[in-house]
mmCIF file of C-alpha atoms in Angstrom:
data_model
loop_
_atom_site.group_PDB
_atom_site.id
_atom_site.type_symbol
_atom_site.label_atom_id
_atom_site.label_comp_id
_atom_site.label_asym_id
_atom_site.label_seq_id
_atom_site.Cartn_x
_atom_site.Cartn_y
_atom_site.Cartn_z
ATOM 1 C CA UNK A 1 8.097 7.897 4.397
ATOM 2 C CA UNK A 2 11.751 7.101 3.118
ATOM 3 C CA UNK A 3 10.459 6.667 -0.449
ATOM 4 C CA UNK A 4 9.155 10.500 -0.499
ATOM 5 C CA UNK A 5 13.219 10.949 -1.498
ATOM 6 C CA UNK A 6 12.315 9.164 -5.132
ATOM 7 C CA UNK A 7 10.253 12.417 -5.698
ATOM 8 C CA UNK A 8 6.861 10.819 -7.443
ATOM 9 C CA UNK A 9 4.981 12.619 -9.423
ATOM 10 C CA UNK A 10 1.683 11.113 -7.765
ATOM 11 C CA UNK A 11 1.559 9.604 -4.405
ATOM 12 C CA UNK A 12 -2.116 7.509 -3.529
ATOM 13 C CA UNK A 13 -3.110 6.433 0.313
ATOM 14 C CA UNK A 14 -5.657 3.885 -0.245
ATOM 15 C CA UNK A 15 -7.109 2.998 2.964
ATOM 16 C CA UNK A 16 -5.709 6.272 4.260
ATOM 17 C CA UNK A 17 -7.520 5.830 7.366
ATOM 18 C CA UNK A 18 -6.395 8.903 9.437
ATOM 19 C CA UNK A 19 -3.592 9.736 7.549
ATOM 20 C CA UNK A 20 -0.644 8.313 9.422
ATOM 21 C CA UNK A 21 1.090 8.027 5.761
ATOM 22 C CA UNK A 22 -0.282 10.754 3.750
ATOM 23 C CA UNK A 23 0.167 13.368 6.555
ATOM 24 C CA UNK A 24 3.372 11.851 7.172
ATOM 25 C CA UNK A 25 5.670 13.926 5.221
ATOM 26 C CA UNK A 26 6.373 17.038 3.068
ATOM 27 C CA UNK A 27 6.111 16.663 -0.662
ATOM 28 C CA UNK A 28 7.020 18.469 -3.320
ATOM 29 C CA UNK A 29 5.770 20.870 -5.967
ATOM 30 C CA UNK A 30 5.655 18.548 -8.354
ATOM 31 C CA UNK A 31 3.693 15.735 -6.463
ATOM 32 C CA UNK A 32 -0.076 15.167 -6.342
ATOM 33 C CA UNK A 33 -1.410 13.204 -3.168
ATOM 34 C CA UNK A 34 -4.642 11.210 -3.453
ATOM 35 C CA UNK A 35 -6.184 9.724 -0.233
ATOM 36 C CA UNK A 36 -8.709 7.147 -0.528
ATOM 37 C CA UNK A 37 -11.024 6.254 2.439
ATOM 38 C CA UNK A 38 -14.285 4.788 1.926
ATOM 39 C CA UNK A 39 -15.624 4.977 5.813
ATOM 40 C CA UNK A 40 -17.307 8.275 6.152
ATOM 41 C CA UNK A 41 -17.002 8.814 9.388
ATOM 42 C CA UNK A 42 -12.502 8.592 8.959
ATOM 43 C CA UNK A 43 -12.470 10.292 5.859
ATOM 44 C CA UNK A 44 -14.090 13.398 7.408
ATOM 45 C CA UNK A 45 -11.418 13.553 10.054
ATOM 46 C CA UNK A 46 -8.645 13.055 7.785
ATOM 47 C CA UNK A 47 -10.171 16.097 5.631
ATOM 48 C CA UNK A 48 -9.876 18.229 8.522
ATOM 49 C CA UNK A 49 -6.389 17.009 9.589
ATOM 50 C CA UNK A 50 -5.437 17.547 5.829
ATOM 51 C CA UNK A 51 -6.046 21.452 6.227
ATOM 52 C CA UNK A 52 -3.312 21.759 8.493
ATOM 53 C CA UNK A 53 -0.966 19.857 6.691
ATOM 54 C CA UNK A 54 1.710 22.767 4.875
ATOM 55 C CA UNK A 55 1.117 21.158 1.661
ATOM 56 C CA UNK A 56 -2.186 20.642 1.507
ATOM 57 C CA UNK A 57 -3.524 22.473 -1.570
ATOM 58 C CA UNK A 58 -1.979 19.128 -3.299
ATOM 59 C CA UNK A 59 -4.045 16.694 -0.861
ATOM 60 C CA UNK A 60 -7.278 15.755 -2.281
ATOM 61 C CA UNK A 61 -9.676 13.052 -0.016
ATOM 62 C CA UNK A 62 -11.824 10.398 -1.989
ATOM 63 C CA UNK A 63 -14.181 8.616 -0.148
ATOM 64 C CA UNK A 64 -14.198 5.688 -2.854
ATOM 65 C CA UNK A 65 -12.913 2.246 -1.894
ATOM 66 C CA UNK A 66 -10.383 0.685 -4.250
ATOM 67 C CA UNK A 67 -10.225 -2.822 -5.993
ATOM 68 C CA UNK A 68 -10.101 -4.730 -9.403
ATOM 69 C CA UNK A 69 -13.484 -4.237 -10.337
ATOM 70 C CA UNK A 70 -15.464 -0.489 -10.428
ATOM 71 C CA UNK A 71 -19.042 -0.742 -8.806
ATOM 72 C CA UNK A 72 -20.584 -0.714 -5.742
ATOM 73 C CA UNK A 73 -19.395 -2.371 -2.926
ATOM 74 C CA UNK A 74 -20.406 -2.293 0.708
ATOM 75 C CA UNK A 75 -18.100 -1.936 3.036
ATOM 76 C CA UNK A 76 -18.328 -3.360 6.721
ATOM 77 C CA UNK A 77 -17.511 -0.948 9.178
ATOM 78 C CA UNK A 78 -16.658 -1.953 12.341
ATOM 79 C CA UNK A 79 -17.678 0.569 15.477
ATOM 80 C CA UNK A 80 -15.759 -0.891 17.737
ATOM 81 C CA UNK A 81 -12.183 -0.642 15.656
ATOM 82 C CA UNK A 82 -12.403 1.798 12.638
ATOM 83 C CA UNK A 83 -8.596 0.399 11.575
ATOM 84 C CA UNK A 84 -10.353 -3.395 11.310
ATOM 85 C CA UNK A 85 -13.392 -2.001 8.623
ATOM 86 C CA UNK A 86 -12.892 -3.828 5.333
ATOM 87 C CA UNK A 87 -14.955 -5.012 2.150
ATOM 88 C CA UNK A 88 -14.999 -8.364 3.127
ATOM 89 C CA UNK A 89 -15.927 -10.559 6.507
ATOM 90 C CA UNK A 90 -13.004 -9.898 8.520
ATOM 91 C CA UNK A 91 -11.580 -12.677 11.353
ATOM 92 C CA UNK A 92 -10.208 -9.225 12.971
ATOM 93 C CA UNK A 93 -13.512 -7.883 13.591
ATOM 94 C CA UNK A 94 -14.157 -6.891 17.038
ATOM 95 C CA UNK A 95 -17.723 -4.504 17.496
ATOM 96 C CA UNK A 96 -20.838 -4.050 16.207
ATOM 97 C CA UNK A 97 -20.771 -4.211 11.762
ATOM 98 C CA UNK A 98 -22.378 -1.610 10.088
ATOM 99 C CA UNK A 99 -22.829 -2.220 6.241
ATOM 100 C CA UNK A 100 -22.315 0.922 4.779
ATOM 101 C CA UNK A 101 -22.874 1.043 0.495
ATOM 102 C CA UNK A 102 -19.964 2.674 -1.123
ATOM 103 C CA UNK A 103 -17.771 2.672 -4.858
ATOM 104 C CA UNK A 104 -15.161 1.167 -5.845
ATOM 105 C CA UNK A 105 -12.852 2.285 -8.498
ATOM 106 C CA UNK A 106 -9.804 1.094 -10.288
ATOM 107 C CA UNK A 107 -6.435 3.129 -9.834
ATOM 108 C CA UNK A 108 -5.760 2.683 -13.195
ATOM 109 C CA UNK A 109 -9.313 4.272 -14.703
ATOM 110 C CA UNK A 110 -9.550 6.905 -11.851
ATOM 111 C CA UNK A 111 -5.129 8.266 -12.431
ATOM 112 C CA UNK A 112 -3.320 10.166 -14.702
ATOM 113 C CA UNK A 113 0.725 9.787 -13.822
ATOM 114 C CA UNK A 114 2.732 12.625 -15.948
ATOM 115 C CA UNK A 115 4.893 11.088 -18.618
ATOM 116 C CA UNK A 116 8.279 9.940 -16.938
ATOM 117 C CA UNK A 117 7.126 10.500 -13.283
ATOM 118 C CA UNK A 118 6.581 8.198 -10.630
ATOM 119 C CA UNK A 119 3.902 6.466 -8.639
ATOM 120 C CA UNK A 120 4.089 6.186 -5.579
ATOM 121 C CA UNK A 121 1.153 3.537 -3.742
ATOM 122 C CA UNK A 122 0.292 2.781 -0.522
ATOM 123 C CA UNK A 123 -2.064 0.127 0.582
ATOM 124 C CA UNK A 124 -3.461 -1.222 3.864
ATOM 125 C CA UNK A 125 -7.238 -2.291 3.384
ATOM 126 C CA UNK A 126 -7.383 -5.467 5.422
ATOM 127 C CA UNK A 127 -7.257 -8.243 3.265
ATOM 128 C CA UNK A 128 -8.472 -6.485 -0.074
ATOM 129 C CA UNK A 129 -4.370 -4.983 -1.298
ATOM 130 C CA UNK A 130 -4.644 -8.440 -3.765
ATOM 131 C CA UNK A 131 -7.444 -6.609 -5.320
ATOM 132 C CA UNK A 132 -6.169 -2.945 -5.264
ATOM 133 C CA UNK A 133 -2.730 -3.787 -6.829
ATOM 134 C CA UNK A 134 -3.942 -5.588 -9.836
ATOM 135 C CA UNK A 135 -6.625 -3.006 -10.510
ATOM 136 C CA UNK A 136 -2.925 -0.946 -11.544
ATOM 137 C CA UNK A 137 -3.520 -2.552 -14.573
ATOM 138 C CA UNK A 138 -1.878 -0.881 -17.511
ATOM 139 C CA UNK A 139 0.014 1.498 -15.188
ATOM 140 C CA UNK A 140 2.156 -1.785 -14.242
ATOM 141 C CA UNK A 141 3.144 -1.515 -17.519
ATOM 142 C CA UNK A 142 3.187 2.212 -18.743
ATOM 143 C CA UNK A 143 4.456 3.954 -15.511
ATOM 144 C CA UNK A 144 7.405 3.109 -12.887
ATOM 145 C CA UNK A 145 5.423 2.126 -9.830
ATOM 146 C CA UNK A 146 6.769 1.476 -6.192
ATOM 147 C CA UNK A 147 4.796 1.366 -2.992
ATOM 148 C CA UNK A 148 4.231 -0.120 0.299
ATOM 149 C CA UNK A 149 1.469 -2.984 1.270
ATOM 150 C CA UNK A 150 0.452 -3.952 4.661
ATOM 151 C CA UNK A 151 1.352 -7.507 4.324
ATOM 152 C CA UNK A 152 -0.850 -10.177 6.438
ATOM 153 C CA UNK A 153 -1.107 -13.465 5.505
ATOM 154 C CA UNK A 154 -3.996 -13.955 7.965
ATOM 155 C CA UNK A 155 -5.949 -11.366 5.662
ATOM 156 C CA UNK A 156 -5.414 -12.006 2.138
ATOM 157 C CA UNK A 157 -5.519 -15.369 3.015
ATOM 158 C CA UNK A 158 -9.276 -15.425 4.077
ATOM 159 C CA UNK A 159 -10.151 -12.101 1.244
ATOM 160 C CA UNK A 160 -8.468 -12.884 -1.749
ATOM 161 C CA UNK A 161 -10.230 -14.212 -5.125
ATOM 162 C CA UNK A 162 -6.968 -15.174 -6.450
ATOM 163 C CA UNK A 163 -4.937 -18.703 -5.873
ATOM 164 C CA UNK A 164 -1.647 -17.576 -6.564
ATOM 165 C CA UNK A 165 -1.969 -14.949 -3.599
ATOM 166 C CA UNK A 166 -0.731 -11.541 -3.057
ATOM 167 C CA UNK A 167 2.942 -12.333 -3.008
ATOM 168 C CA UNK A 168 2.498 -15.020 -5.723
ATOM 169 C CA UNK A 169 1.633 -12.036 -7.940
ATOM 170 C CA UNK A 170 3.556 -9.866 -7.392
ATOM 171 C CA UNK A 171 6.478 -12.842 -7.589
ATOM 172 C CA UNK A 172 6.648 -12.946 -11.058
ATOM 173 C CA UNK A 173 7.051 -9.585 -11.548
ATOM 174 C CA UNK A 174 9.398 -7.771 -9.171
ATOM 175 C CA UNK A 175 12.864 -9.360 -7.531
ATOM 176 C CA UNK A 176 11.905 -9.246 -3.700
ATOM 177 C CA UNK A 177 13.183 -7.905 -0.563
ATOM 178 C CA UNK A 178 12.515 -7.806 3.381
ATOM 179 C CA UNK A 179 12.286 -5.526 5.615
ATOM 180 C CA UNK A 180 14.939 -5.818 8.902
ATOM 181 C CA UNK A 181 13.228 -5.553 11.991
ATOM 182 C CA UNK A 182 15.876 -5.646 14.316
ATOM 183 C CA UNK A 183 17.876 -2.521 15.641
ATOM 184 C CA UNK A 184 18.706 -0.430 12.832
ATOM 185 C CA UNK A 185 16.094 -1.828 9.857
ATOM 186 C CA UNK A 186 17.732 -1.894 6.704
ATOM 187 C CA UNK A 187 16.702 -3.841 3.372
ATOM 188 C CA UNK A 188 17.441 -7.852 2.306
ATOM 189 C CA UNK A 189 16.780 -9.411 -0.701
ATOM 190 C CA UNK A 190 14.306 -12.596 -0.477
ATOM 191 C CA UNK A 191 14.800 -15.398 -3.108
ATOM 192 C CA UNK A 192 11.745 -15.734 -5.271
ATOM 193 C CA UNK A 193 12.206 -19.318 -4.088
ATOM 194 C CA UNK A 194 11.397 -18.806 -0.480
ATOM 195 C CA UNK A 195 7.917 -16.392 -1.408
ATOM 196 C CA UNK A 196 5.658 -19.913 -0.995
ATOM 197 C CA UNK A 197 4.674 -20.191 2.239
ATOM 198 C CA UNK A 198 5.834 -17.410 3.338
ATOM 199 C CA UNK A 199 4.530 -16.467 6.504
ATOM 200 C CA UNK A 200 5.551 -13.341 8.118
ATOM 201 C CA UNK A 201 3.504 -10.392 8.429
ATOM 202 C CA UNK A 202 4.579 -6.751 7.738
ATOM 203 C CA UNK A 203 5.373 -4.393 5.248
ATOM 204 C CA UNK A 204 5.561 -4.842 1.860
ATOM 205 C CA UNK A 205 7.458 -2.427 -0.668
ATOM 206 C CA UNK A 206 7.295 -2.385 -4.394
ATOM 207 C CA UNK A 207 9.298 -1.383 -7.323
ATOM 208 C CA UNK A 208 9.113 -1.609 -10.752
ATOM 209 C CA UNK A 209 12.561 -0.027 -11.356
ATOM 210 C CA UNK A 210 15.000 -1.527 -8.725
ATOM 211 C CA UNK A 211 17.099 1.681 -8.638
ATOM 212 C CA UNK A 212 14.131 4.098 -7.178
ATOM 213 C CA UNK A 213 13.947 2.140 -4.013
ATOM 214 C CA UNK A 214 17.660 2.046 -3.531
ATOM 215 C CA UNK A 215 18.419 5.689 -4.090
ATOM 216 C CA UNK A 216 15.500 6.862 -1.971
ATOM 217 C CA UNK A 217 16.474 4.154 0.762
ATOM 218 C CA UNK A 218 20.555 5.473 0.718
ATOM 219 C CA UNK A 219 19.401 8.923 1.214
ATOM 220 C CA UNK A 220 17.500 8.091 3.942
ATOM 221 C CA UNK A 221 19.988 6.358 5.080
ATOM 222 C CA UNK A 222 18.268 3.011 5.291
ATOM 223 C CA UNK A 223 21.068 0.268 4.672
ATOM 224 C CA UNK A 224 20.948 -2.292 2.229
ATOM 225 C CA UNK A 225 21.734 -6.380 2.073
ATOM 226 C CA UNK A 226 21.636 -8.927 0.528
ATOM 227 C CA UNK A 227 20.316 -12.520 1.066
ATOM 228 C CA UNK A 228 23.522 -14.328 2.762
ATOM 229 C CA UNK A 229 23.200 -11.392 5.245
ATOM 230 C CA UNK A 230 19.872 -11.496 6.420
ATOM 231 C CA UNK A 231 18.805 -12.131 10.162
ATOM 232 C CA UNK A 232 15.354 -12.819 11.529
ATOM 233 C CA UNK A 233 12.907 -9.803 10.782
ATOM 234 C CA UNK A 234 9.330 -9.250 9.911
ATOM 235 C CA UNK A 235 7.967 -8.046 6.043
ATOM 236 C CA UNK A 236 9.793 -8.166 2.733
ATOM 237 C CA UNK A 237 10.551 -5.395 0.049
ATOM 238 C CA UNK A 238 9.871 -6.024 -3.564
ATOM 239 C CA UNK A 239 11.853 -4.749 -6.176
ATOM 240 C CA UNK A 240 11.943 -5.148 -10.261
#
């Protein structure tokens, strides 16, 4: 993951699933990884893959799920498609649901970020990321945050307790940008203006300090536009 370059001081999967992002890359001495997978089944096999990983004595597994409210939750597992299992009735559902009672804690009761480092957040929990990025809470405004969300409309859409939406959200409080699908990526900036009714699925990055996500994205040599430059593409970037 490009944003690995920004160095954080505390990187969380939630909805780690097998660990296509956390086992993704190498991280630093400095950098504690939390995984979060609430089906029991996954999180096992990610806990073995996570042995083999060369950094993992800084890799720790939780089998809580994540949201805006601690408790128990139960989670619907489908056994047909782990990757479709979420908290709530899912349209993408496509085997046999097994309820399956679980926790859910708040990433901002459950973290403790060093003073001055970075958190890093990734979220793809089918429909539920409304809920995981407000339970941030107080580390929105005590910590610099960035991240990446698995953005579908279809999802939140049919999940979310809140009107104003995922992207409404987060809206008024980072400057936005999209993510190039075409031959050789890069970054645009979307206009606040043009987040209603916005459409597209993808993924989602966040920011709270602009300048993280554009130093880790140079030296990964991701380039970088802005909005009079943009062509079709799929997913957006936020940035504060």
């Amino acid at each position: 993951c490009a944003l690995l370059e920004a160095g954080p001081g505390v990187a969380v999967d939630v909805g780690a699933s097998y660990g296509a992002f956390t086992l993704a890359g190498r991280y630093g001495p400095d950098t504690t990884v939390i995984a979060f997978e609430p089906n029991p089944d996954v999180a096992e096999c990610l806990e073995r893959s996570v042995v083999t990983h060369p950094d993992h004595a800084r890799i720790t597994v939780r089998h809580e799920a994540v949201s805006d409210r601690a408790g128990p939750v139960t989670l619907l597992i489908d056994r047909k498609k782990s990757g479709c299992s979420s908290i709530h009735q899912s349209p993408r559902f496509r085997g046999v649901i097994r309820p399956y009672s679980t926790t859910a804690v708040r990433l901002d009761e459950v973290l403790t970020v060093p003073a001055g480092a970075t958190l890093l957040v990734k979220s793809d929990t089918e429909g539920h990321d409304d809920a995981v990025w407000r339970g941030l809470g107080s580390l929105l405004r005590s910590t610099r945050v960035m991240g990446i969300i698995e953005y579908a409309p279809d999802l939140l859409a049919h999940a979310s307790r809140y009107a104003s939406g995922l992207l409404g959200w987060l809206a008024t409080r980072f400057t936005l940008w999209w993510i190039r699908d075409e031959p050789g990526g890069g970054l645009t900036r979307l206009p606040p203006a043009e987040v209603p009714g916005f459409a597209r699925c993808g993924n989602v990055v966040v920011a709270t300090d602009r300048s993280v996500v554009e130093t880790a994205a140079r030296r990964a040599g991701i380039p970088l536009y802005e909005d009079h430059e943009r062509t079709a593409g799929c997913g957006i970037i936020v940035r504060g």
